[in-house]
mmCIF file with all atom_site columns, C-alpha atoms in Angstrom:
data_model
loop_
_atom_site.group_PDB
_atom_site.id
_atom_site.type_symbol
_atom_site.label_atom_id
_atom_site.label_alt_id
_atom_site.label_comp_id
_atom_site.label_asym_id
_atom_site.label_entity_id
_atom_site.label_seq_id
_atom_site.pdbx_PDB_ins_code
_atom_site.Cartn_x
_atom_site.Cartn_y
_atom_site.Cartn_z
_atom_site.occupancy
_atom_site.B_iso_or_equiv
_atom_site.pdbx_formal_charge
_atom_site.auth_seq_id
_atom_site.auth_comp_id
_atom_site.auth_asym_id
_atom_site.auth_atom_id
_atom_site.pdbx_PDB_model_num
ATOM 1   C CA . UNK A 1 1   ? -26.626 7.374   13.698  1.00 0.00 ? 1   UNK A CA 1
ATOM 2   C CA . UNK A 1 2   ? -30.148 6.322   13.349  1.00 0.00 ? 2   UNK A CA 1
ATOM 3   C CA . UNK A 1 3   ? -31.290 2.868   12.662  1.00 0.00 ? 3   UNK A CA 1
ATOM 4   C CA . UNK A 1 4   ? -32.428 2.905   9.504   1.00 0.00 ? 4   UNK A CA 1
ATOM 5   C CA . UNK A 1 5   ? -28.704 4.658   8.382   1.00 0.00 ? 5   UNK A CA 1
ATOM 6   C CA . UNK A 1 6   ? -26.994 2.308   9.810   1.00 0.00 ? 6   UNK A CA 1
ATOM 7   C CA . UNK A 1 7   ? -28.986 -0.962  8.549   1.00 0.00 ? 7   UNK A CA 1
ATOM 8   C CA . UNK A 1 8   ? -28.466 0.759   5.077   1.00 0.00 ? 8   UNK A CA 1
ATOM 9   C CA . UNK A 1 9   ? -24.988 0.882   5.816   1.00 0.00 ? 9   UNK A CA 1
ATOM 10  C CA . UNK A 1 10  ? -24.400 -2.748  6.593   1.00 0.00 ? 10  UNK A CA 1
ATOM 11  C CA . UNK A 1 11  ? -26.754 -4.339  4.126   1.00 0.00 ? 11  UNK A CA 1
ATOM 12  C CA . UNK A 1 12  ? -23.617 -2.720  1.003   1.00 0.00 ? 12  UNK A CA 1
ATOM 13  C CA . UNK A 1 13  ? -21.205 -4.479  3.429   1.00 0.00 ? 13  UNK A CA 1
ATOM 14  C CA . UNK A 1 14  ? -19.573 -7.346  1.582   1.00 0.00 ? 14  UNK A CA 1
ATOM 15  C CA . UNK A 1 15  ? -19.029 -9.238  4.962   1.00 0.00 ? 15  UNK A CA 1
ATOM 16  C CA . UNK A 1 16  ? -21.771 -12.309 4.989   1.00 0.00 ? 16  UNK A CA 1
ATOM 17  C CA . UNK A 1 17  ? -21.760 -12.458 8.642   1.00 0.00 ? 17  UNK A CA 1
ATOM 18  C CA . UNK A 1 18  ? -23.486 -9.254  9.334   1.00 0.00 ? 18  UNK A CA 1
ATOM 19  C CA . UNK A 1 19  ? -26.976 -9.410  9.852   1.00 0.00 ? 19  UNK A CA 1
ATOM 20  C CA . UNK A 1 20  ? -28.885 -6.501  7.828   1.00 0.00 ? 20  UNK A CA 1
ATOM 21  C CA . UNK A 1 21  ? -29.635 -3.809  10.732  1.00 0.00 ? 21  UNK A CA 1
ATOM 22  C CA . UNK A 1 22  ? -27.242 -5.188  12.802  1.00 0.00 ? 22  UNK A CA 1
ATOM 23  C CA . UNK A 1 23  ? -26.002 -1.808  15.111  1.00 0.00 ? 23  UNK A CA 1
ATOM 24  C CA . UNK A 1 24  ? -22.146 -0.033  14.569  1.00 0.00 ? 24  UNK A CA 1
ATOM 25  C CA . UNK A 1 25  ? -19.930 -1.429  17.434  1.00 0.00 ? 25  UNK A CA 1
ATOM 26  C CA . UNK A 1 26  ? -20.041 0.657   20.431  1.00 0.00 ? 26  UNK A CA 1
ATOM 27  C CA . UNK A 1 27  ? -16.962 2.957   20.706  1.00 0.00 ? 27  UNK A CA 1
ATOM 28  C CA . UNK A 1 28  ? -14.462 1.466   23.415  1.00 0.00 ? 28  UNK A CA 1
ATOM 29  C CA . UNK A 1 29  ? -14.019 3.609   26.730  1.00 0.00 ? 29  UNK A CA 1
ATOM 30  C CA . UNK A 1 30  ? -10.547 3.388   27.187  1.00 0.00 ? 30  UNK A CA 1
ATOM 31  C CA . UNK A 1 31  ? -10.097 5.011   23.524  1.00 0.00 ? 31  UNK A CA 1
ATOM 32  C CA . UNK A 1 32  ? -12.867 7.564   24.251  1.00 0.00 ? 32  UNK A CA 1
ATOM 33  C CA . UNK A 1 33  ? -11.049 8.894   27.354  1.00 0.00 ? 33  UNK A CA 1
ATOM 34  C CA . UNK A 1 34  ? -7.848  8.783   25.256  1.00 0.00 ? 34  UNK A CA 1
ATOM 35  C CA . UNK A 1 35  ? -9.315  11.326  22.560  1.00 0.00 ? 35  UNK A CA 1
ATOM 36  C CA . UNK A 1 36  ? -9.212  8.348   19.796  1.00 0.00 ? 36  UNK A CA 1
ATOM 37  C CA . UNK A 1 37  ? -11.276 8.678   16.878  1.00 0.00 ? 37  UNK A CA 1
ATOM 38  C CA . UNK A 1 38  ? -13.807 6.419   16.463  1.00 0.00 ? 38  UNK A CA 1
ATOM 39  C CA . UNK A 1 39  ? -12.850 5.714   12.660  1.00 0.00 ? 39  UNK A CA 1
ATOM 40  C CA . UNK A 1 40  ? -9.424  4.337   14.175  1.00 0.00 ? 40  UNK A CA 1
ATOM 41  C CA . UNK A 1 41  ? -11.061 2.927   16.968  1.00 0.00 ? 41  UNK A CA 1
ATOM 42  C CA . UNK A 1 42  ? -12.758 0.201   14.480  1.00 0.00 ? 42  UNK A CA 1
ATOM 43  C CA . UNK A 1 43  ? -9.536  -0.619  12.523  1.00 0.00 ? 43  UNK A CA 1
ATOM 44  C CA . UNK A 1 44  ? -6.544  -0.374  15.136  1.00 0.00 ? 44  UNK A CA 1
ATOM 45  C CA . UNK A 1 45  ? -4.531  -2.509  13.156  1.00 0.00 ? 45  UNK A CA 1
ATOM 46  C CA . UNK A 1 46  ? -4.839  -0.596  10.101  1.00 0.00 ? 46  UNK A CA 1
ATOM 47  C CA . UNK A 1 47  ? -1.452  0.917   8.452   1.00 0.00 ? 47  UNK A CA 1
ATOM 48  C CA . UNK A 1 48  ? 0.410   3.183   10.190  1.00 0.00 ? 48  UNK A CA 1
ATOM 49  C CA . UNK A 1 49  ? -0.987  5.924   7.626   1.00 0.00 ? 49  UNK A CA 1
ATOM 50  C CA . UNK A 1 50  ? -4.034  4.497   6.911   1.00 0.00 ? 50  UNK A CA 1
ATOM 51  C CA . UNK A 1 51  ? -4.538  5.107   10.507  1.00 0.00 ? 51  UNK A CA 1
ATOM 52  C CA . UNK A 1 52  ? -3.545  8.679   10.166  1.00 0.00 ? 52  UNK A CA 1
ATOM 53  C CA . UNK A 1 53  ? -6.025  9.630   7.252   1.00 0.00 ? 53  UNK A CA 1
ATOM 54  C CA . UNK A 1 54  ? -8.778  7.883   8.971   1.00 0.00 ? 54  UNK A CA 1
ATOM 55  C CA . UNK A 1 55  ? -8.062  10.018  11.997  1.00 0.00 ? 55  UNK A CA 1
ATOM 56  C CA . UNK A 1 56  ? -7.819  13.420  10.458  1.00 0.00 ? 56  UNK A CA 1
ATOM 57  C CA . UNK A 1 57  ? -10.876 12.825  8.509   1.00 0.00 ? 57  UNK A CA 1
ATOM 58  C CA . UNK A 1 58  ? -12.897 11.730  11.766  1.00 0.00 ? 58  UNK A CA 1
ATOM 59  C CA . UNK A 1 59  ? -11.131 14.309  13.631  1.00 0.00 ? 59  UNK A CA 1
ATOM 60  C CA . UNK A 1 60  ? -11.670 17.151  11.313  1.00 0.00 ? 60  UNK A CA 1
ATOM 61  C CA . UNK A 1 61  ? -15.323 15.758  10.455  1.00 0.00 ? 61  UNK A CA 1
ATOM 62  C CA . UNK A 1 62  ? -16.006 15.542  14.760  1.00 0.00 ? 62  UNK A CA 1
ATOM 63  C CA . UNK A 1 63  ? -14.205 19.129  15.477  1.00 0.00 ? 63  UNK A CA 1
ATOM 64  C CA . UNK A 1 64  ? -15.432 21.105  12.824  1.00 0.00 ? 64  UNK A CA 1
ATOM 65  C CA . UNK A 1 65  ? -19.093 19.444  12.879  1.00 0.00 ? 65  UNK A CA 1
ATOM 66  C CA . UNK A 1 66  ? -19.355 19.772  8.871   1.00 0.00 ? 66  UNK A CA 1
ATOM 67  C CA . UNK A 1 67  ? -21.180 16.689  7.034   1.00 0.00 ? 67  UNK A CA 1
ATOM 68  C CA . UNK A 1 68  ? -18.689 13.630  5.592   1.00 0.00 ? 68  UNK A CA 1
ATOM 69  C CA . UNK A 1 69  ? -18.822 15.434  1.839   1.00 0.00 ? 69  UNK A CA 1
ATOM 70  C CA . UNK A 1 70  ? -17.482 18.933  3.296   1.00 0.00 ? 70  UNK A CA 1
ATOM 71  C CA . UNK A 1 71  ? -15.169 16.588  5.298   1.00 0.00 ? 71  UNK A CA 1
ATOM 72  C CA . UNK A 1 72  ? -13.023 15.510  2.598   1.00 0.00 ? 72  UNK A CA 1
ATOM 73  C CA . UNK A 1 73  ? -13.589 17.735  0.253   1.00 0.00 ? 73  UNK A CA 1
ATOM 74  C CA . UNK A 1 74  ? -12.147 20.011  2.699   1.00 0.00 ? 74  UNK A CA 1
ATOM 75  C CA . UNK A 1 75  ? -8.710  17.434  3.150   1.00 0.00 ? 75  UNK A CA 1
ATOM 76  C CA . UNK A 1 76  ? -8.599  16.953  -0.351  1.00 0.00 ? 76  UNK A CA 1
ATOM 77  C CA . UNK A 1 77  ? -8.419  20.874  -1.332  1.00 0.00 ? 77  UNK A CA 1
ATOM 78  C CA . UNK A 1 78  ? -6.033  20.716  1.943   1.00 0.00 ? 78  UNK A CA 1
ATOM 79  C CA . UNK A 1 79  ? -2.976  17.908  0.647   1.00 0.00 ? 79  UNK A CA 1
ATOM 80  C CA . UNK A 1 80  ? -4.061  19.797  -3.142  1.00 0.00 ? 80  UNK A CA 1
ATOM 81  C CA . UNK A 1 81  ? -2.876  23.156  -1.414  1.00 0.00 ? 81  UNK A CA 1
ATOM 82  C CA . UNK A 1 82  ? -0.053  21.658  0.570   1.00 0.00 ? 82  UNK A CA 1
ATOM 83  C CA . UNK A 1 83  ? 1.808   19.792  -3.106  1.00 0.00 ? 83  UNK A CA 1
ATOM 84  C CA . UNK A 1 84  ? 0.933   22.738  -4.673  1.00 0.00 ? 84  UNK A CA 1
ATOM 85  C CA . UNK A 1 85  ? 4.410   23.695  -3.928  1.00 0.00 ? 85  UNK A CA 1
ATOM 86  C CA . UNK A 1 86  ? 5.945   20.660  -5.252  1.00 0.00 ? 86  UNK A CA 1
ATOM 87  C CA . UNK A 1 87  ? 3.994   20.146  -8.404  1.00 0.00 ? 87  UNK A CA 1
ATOM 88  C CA . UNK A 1 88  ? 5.185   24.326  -9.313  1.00 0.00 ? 88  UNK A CA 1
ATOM 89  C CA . UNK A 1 89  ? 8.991   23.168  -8.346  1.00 0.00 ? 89  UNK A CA 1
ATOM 90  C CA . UNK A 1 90  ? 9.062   20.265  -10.588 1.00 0.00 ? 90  UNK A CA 1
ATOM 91  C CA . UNK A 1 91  ? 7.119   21.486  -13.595 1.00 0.00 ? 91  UNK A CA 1
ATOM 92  C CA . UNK A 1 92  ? 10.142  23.907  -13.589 1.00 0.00 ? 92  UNK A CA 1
ATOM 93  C CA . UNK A 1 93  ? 12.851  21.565  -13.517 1.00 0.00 ? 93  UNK A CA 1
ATOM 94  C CA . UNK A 1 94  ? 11.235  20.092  -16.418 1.00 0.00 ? 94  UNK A CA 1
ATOM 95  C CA . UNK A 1 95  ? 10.875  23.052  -18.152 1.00 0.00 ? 95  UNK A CA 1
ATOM 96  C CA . UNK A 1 96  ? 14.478  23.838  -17.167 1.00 0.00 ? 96  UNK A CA 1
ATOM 97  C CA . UNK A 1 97  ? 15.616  20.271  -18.500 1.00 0.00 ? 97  UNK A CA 1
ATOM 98  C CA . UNK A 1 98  ? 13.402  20.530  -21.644 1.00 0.00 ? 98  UNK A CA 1
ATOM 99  C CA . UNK A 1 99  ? 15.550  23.920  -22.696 1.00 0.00 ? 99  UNK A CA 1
ATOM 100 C CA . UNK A 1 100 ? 19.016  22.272  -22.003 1.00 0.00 ? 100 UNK A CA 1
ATOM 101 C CA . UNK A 1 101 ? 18.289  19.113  -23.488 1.00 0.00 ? 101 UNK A CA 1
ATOM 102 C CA . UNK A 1 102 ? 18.895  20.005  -27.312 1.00 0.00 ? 102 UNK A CA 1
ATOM 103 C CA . UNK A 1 103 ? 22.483  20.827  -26.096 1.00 0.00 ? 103 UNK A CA 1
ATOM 104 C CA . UNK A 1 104 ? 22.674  17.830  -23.752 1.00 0.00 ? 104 UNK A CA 1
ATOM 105 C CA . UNK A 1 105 ? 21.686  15.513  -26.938 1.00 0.00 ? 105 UNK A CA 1
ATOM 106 C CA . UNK A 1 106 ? 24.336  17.300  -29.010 1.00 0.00 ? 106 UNK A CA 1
ATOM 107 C CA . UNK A 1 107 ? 27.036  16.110  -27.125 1.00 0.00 ? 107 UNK A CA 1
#
């Protein structure tokens, strides 16, 4: 990232102990060597799938070498795809219900 990125980054931070331009923290070696993203290596005590999101989006962003916006745009249109599925099953079973329930009030 270059300097100017970053300090633009920091200075939205809400954190008052930041210094405006202050740099990104280095990534740690032990995680580097591990194949950790870097988005989970600055929040390792995040939410077990908090954790996981971060690292698919950092992973998909690092492997695929598309910018952040075609990052998760790409994972959104991906978990849209994958429910797709169960969205089609339940509108369905509401359908389904919505026939029988005349009869089901009747009784």
């Amino acid at each position: 990232l270059s300097p100017h990125y970053a300090a633009g980054i920091r200075r939205l931070s809400t954190a008052s102990d930041i210094p405006a331009g202050a740099p990104f923290p280095e990534p740690n070696p032990e995680y580097v060597s591990a194949g950790v993203a870097y988005a989970a290596q600055v929040a390792p005590d995040s939410w077990h799938l908090t954790h996981c999101a971060m690292a698919l989006l950092d992973g998909l962003h690092s492997y695929s070498g598309m910018p952040w916006w075609q990052t998760i745009v790409a994972v959104t249109l991906g978990i849209k795809l994958a429910t797709f599925p169960l969205s089609l099953f339940s509108m369905r079973n509401a359908a389904a219900l919505g026939r029988v329930k005349p009869q089901a009030d009747a009784l």
